[in-house]
mmCIF file of N, CA and C and ligand atoms in Angstrom:
data_model
loop_
_atom_site.group_PDB
_atom_site.id
_atom_site.type_symbol
_atom_site.label_atom_id
_atom_site.label_comp_id
_atom_site.label_asym_id
_atom_site.label_seq_id
_atom_site.Cartn_x
_atom_site.Cartn_y
_atom_site.Cartn_z
ATOM 1 N N MET A 290 98.068 5.090 -124.688
ATOM 2 C CA MET A 290 98.146 4.435 -123.283
ATOM 3 C C MET A 290 96.948 4.356 -121.842
ATOM 4 N N LYS A 291 95.827 3.634 -121.693
ATOM 5 C CA LYS A 291 95.431 3.771 -120.844
ATOM 6 C C LYS A 291 95.716 2.498 -119.044
ATOM 7 N N ILE A 292 93.998 3.550 -118.391
ATOM 8 C CA ILE A 292 94.191 2.779 -117.495
ATOM 9 C C ILE A 292 93.212 1.371 -117.546
ATOM 10 N N ILE A 293 93.710 0.855 -117.316
ATOM 11 C CA ILE A 293 92.164 -0.689 -116.998
ATOM 12 C C ILE A 293 92.411 -1.577 -115.934
ATOM 13 N N ALA A 294 91.394 -2.267 -115.633
ATOM 14 C CA ALA A 294 91.790 -3.036 -114.540
ATOM 15 C C ALA A 294 90.325 -4.985 -114.589
ATOM 16 N N ASP A 295 91.980 -5.276 -113.604
ATOM 17 C CA ASP A 295 91.643 -6.501 -113.429
ATOM 18 C C ASP A 295 90.335 -6.343 -113.440
ATOM 19 N N VAL A 296 89.144 -6.941 -113.580
ATOM 20 C CA VAL A 296 87.770 -6.681 -112.472
ATOM 21 C C VAL A 296 87.522 -8.456 -112.047
ATOM 22 N N ASP A 297 88.233 -9.237 -112.290
ATOM 23 C CA ASP A 297 88.317 -10.246 -111.172
ATOM 24 C C ASP A 297 88.947 -9.452 -110.021
ATOM 25 N N LYS A 298 90.153 -9.739 -109.928
ATOM 26 C CA LYS A 298 90.572 -8.512 -108.878
ATOM 27 C C LYS A 298 89.956 -7.381 -108.263
ATOM 28 N N CYS A 299 89.727 -6.456 -108.887
ATOM 29 C CA CYS A 299 88.689 -5.290 -108.034
ATOM 30 C C CYS A 299 87.431 -5.799 -106.945
ATOM 31 N N THR A 300 88.065 -5.784 -106.006
ATOM 32 C CA THR A 300 86.600 -5.798 -104.394
ATOM 33 C C THR A 300 85.497 -4.229 -104.591
ATOM 34 N N GLY A 301 85.632 -3.246 -105.450
ATOM 35 C CA GLY A 301 85.186 -2.507 -105.410
ATOM 36 C C GLY A 301 85.457 -1.324 -104.298
ATOM 37 N N CYS A 302 86.669 -1.043 -103.390
ATOM 38 C CA CYS A 302 86.772 -0.624 -102.596
ATOM 39 C C CYS A 302 86.541 1.506 -102.704
ATOM 40 N N ASP A 303 87.179 1.449 -104.141
ATOM 41 C CA ASP A 303 86.968 3.065 -104.487
ATOM 42 C C ASP A 303 87.713 3.638 -103.934
ATOM 43 N N ARG A 304 89.639 3.209 -103.340
ATOM 44 C CA ARG A 304 90.827 3.744 -103.046
ATOM 45 C C ARG A 304 90.848 4.666 -104.258
ATOM 46 N N CYS A 305 91.296 4.516 -105.405
ATOM 47 C CA CYS A 305 91.833 4.319 -107.046
ATOM 48 C C CYS A 305 91.586 5.554 -107.072
ATOM 49 N N LYS A 306 89.400 5.888 -106.181
ATOM 50 C CA LYS A 306 88.753 7.343 -107.111
ATOM 51 C C LYS A 306 89.647 8.100 -105.954
ATOM 52 N N LEU A 307 89.687 7.445 -104.781
ATOM 53 C CA LEU A 307 90.204 8.712 -103.488
ATOM 54 C C LEU A 307 91.039 9.274 -104.215
ATOM 55 N N ALA A 308 92.169 8.515 -105.140
ATOM 56 C CA ALA A 308 93.927 8.460 -104.752
ATOM 57 C C ALA A 308 93.469 9.287 -106.037
ATOM 58 N N CYS A 309 92.823 9.472 -106.946
ATOM 59 C CA CYS A 309 92.686 9.959 -108.435
ATOM 60 C C CYS A 309 91.986 10.739 -108.090
ATOM 61 N N SER A 310 91.201 11.469 -107.047
ATOM 62 C CA SER A 310 90.500 12.827 -106.419
ATOM 63 C C SER A 310 91.669 13.662 -105.949
ATOM 64 N N TYR A 311 92.382 12.946 -104.973
ATOM 65 C CA TYR A 311 93.358 13.498 -104.627
ATOM 66 C C TYR A 311 94.678 14.262 -105.154
ATOM 67 N N GLN A 312 94.741 13.100 -106.398
ATOM 68 C CA GLN A 312 95.701 13.405 -107.491
ATOM 69 C C GLN A 312 95.909 14.714 -108.415
ATOM 70 N N LEU A 313 94.405 15.270 -108.838
ATOM 71 C CA LEU A 313 93.573 15.716 -109.695
ATOM 72 C C LEU A 313 93.295 17.371 -109.229
ATOM 73 N N HIS A 314 93.319 17.215 -107.607
ATOM 74 C CA HIS A 314 92.247 17.997 -107.158
ATOM 75 C C HIS A 314 92.831 18.556 -105.735
ATOM 76 N N GLU A 315 93.932 17.560 -105.434
ATOM 77 C CA GLU A 315 94.472 17.446 -103.507
ATOM 78 C C GLU A 315 93.173 17.526 -102.734
ATOM 79 N N GLY A 316 92.608 16.724 -102.958
ATOM 80 C CA GLY A 316 91.576 16.012 -102.306
ATOM 81 C C GLY A 316 90.480 15.044 -101.624
ATOM 82 N N PHE A 317 90.140 14.022 -100.429
ATOM 83 C CA PHE A 317 89.590 13.330 -101.021
ATOM 84 C C PHE A 317 88.191 12.968 -101.440
ATOM 85 N N ASN A 318 87.413 12.893 -103.030
ATOM 86 C CA ASN A 318 85.990 13.231 -102.749
ATOM 87 C C ASN A 318 86.050 12.257 -103.959
ATOM 88 N N VAL A 319 85.265 11.089 -104.484
ATOM 89 C CA VAL A 319 85.578 10.556 -104.954
ATOM 90 C C VAL A 319 84.637 11.178 -106.213
ATOM 91 N N PHE A 320 84.106 11.867 -106.026
ATOM 92 C CA PHE A 320 82.843 12.625 -107.492
ATOM 93 C C PHE A 320 83.572 13.237 -107.323
ATOM 94 N N LEU A 321 85.191 13.931 -107.610
ATOM 95 C CA LEU A 321 86.017 14.496 -108.445
ATOM 96 C C LEU A 321 87.162 13.708 -108.286
ATOM 97 N N SER A 322 86.953 12.150 -108.988
ATOM 98 C CA SER A 322 87.930 11.187 -109.420
ATOM 99 C C SER A 322 87.879 10.834 -111.144
ATOM 100 N N ASN A 323 87.607 10.735 -111.781
ATOM 101 C CA ASN A 323 87.687 10.214 -112.904
ATOM 102 C C ASN A 323 87.764 8.881 -113.814
ATOM 103 N N ILE A 324 87.605 7.928 -112.087
ATOM 104 C CA ILE A 324 86.992 7.143 -112.653
ATOM 105 C C ILE A 324 85.539 6.832 -112.189
ATOM 106 N N GLU A 325 85.638 6.122 -113.029
ATOM 107 C CA GLU A 325 83.812 5.779 -112.769
ATOM 108 C C GLU A 325 83.664 4.386 -112.156
ATOM 109 N N ILE A 326 83.351 4.279 -111.860
ATOM 110 C CA ILE A 326 83.012 1.711 -111.283
ATOM 111 C C ILE A 326 81.303 1.515 -110.739
ATOM 112 N N GLU A 327 80.983 0.709 -111.522
ATOM 113 C CA GLU A 327 79.915 0.786 -111.852
ATOM 114 C C GLU A 327 79.575 -0.718 -110.494
ATOM 115 N N LYS A 328 78.345 -1.371 -109.246
ATOM 116 C CA LYS A 328 79.224 -2.443 -109.068
ATOM 117 C C LYS A 328 77.598 -2.774 -109.350
ATOM 118 N N GLU A 329 77.197 -3.856 -109.565
ATOM 119 C CA GLU A 329 76.033 -4.639 -109.400
ATOM 120 C C GLU A 329 75.888 -5.802 -108.731
ATOM 121 N N ILE A 330 74.948 -5.540 -106.853
ATOM 122 C CA ILE A 330 75.187 -6.306 -106.064
ATOM 123 C C ILE A 330 73.896 -7.166 -106.273
ATOM 124 N N THR A 331 73.452 -6.841 -107.298
ATOM 125 C CA THR A 331 71.695 -8.005 -106.719
ATOM 126 C C THR A 331 72.173 -9.186 -107.245
ATOM 127 N N GLY A 332 73.494 -9.176 -107.889
ATOM 128 C CA GLY A 332 73.846 -11.365 -107.483
ATOM 129 C C GLY A 332 74.968 -11.653 -106.987
ATOM 130 N N LEU A 333 75.919 -13.116 -106.701
ATOM 131 C CA LEU A 333 77.180 -12.962 -106.000
ATOM 132 C C LEU A 333 77.424 -14.316 -107.636
ATOM 133 N N PRO A 334 78.863 -13.661 -107.518
ATOM 134 C CA PRO A 334 79.507 -12.966 -107.327
ATOM 135 C C PRO A 334 79.074 -11.124 -108.051
ATOM 136 N N LEU A 335 80.055 -9.877 -107.177
ATOM 137 C CA LEU A 335 80.055 -9.353 -107.389
ATOM 138 C C LEU A 335 80.148 -8.737 -108.729
ATOM 139 N N LYS A 336 79.724 -8.087 -109.571
ATOM 140 C CA LYS A 336 79.843 -7.177 -110.971
ATOM 141 C C LYS A 336 80.691 -6.014 -110.810
ATOM 142 N N ILE A 337 81.865 -6.027 -111.803
ATOM 143 C CA ILE A 337 82.801 -4.405 -112.052
ATOM 144 C C ILE A 337 82.723 -4.224 -113.178
ATOM 145 N N TYR A 338 81.999 -3.034 -113.317
ATOM 146 C CA TYR A 338 81.892 -2.122 -114.564
ATOM 147 C C TYR A 338 83.134 -0.868 -114.835
ATOM 148 N N PHE A 339 84.601 -1.108 -114.493
ATOM 149 C CA PHE A 339 85.181 0.040 -114.184
ATOM 150 C C PHE A 339 85.625 0.873 -115.776
ATOM 151 N N LYS A 340 86.299 2.422 -115.296
ATOM 152 C CA LYS A 340 86.247 2.961 -116.462
ATOM 153 C C LYS A 340 86.856 4.102 -116.575
ATOM 154 N N ALA A 341 87.982 4.134 -117.297
ATOM 155 C CA ALA A 341 89.529 5.137 -116.466
ATOM 156 C C ALA A 341 89.165 5.710 -117.957
ATOM 157 N N PRO A 342 89.091 7.419 -118.171
ATOM 158 C CA PRO A 342 89.129 7.962 -119.480
ATOM 159 C C PRO A 342 90.253 8.786 -119.295
ATOM 160 N N CYS A 343 91.415 7.694 -119.255
ATOM 161 C CA CYS A 343 92.468 8.428 -118.792
ATOM 162 C C CYS A 343 93.811 7.777 -120.537
ATOM 163 N N ILE A 344 92.793 8.455 -121.391
ATOM 164 C CA ILE A 344 93.689 7.730 -123.033
ATOM 165 C C ILE A 344 95.442 8.420 -122.510
ATOM 166 N N ASP A 345 95.383 9.844 -122.328
ATOM 167 C CA ASP A 345 96.633 10.439 -122.389
ATOM 168 C C ASP A 345 97.540 10.645 -121.137
ATOM 169 N N LEU A 346 96.917 9.685 -120.254
ATOM 170 C CA LEU A 346 97.095 9.371 -118.574
ATOM 171 C C LEU A 346 98.176 10.458 -118.325
ATOM 172 N N PRO A 347 97.018 11.856 -117.733
ATOM 173 C CA PRO A 347 97.657 13.419 -117.388
ATOM 174 C C PRO A 347 98.075 13.183 -115.919
ATOM 175 N N CYS A 348 98.361 11.881 -115.482
ATOM 176 C CA CYS A 348 98.743 11.862 -114.280
ATOM 177 C C CYS A 348 100.930 11.032 -114.179
ATOM 178 N N LYS A 349 101.637 11.464 -114.188
ATOM 179 C CA LYS A 349 103.211 11.012 -114.248
ATOM 180 C C LYS A 349 103.372 9.458 -114.438
ATOM 181 N N LYS A 350 102.589 9.931 -112.022
ATOM 182 C CA LYS A 350 102.784 8.796 -111.729
ATOM 183 C C LYS A 350 101.717 8.567 -110.426
ATOM 184 N N PRO A 351 101.128 7.567 -111.695
ATOM 185 C CA PRO A 351 99.185 7.508 -111.845
ATOM 186 C C PRO A 351 99.565 6.979 -109.969
ATOM 187 N N LEU A 352 98.625 7.928 -109.433
ATOM 188 C CA LEU A 352 98.131 7.335 -107.435
ATOM 189 C C LEU A 352 97.436 5.875 -107.756
ATOM 190 N N CYS A 353 96.489 6.170 -109.213
ATOM 191 C CA CYS A 353 95.244 5.264 -108.778
ATOM 192 C C CYS A 353 95.924 4.354 -108.607
ATOM 193 N N ILE A 354 96.938 3.552 -109.140
ATOM 194 C CA ILE A 354 97.660 2.833 -109.154
ATOM 195 C C ILE A 354 98.318 2.256 -108.474
ATOM 196 N N GLU A 355 99.233 3.003 -107.727
ATOM 197 C CA GLU A 355 99.969 3.158 -106.566
ATOM 198 C C GLU A 355 98.476 1.413 -105.095
ATOM 199 N N PHE A 356 97.309 3.291 -104.990
ATOM 200 C CA PHE A 356 96.044 2.876 -104.108
ATOM 201 C C PHE A 356 95.994 1.771 -104.142
ATOM 202 N N CYS A 357 96.060 0.536 -105.212
ATOM 203 C CA CYS A 357 95.399 -0.415 -105.609
ATOM 204 C C CYS A 357 95.567 -1.216 -105.057
ATOM 205 N N LEU A 358 94.848 -1.555 -103.243
ATOM 206 C CA LEU A 358 95.943 -2.915 -103.142
ATOM 207 C C LEU A 358 95.597 -4.466 -103.676
ATOM 208 N N GLU A 359 94.629 -4.155 -104.083
ATOM 209 C CA GLU A 359 94.028 -5.711 -104.968
ATOM 210 C C GLU A 359 95.603 -5.470 -106.282
ATOM 211 N N LYS A 360 96.532 -4.807 -106.856
ATOM 212 C CA LYS A 360 97.323 -4.781 -107.983
ATOM 213 C C LYS A 360 96.321 -4.654 -109.345
ATOM 214 N N ALA A 361 94.938 -3.855 -108.957
ATOM 215 C CA ALA A 361 93.681 -4.822 -109.953
ATOM 216 C C ALA A 361 94.362 -3.795 -111.189
ATOM 217 N N LEU A 362 95.353 -2.801 -111.190
ATOM 218 C CA LEU A 362 94.651 -1.451 -112.436
ATOM 219 C C LEU A 362 96.374 -1.923 -112.682
ATOM 220 N N GLU A 363 96.290 -1.312 -114.420
ATOM 221 C CA GLU A 363 97.526 -1.626 -115.386
ATOM 222 C C GLU A 363 97.551 -0.747 -116.240
ATOM 223 N N ILE A 364 97.966 -0.083 -116.958
ATOM 224 C CA ILE A 364 98.616 1.185 -117.868
ATOM 225 C C ILE A 364 99.475 0.095 -119.011
ATOM 226 N N ILE A 365 98.315 -0.119 -119.742
ATOM 227 C CA ILE A 365 97.993 -0.586 -121.022
ATOM 228 C C ILE A 365 98.790 0.416 -122.581
HETATM 229 S S1 SF4 B 593 91.646 0.987 -105.887
HETATM 230 FE FE1 SF4 B 593 92.484 -1.671 -106.810
HETATM 231 S S2 SF4 B 593 90.304 -2.698 -106.074
HETATM 232 FE FE2 SF4 B 593 89.767 -0.763 -105.349
HETATM 233 S S3 SF4 B 593 88.387 -0.748 -107.032
HETATM 234 FE FE3 SF4 B 593 89.994 0.489 -107.809
HETATM 235 S S4 SF4 B 593 90.518 -1.396 -108.711
HETATM 236 FE FE4 SF4 B 593 89.406 -1.344 -107.264
HETATM 237 S S1 SF4 B 594 95.633 7.996 -114.144
HETATM 238 FE FE1 SF4 B 594 95.322 10.265 -112.665
HETATM 239 S S2 SF4 B 594 93.580 10.732 -113.617
HETATM 240 FE FE2 SF4 B 594 93.955 9.719 -114.792
HETATM 241 S S3 SF4 B 594 92.946 7.262 -113.021
HETATM 242 FE FE3 SF4 B 594 94.815 7.588 -112.416
HETATM 243 S S4 SF4 B 594 95.127 9.095 -110.701
HETATM 244 FE FE4 SF4 B 594 93.321 9.814 -111.982
#
């Protein structure tokens, strides 16, 4: 199982990264997140590349999914 993002819904807000850092380290720091998001802002629409290498899902109840207001994340 892993986390994937629907990049058409993702706005690049980074809430999932903050949630992940809190889940793993009990602090809000995007640099301590398992999630990588690259935003290509040279043109419109915004292009998002999302990567969360959580193949074995360390979190029983992933906060990254709960924090995403756009409902862009899911477990497959
Ligand atoms: S919280 Fe959702 S919308 Fe925001 S960056 Fe993460 S996946 Fe994208
Ligand atoms: S499943 Fe857990 S470790 Fe993986 S991205 Fe979500 S919150 Fe972070």
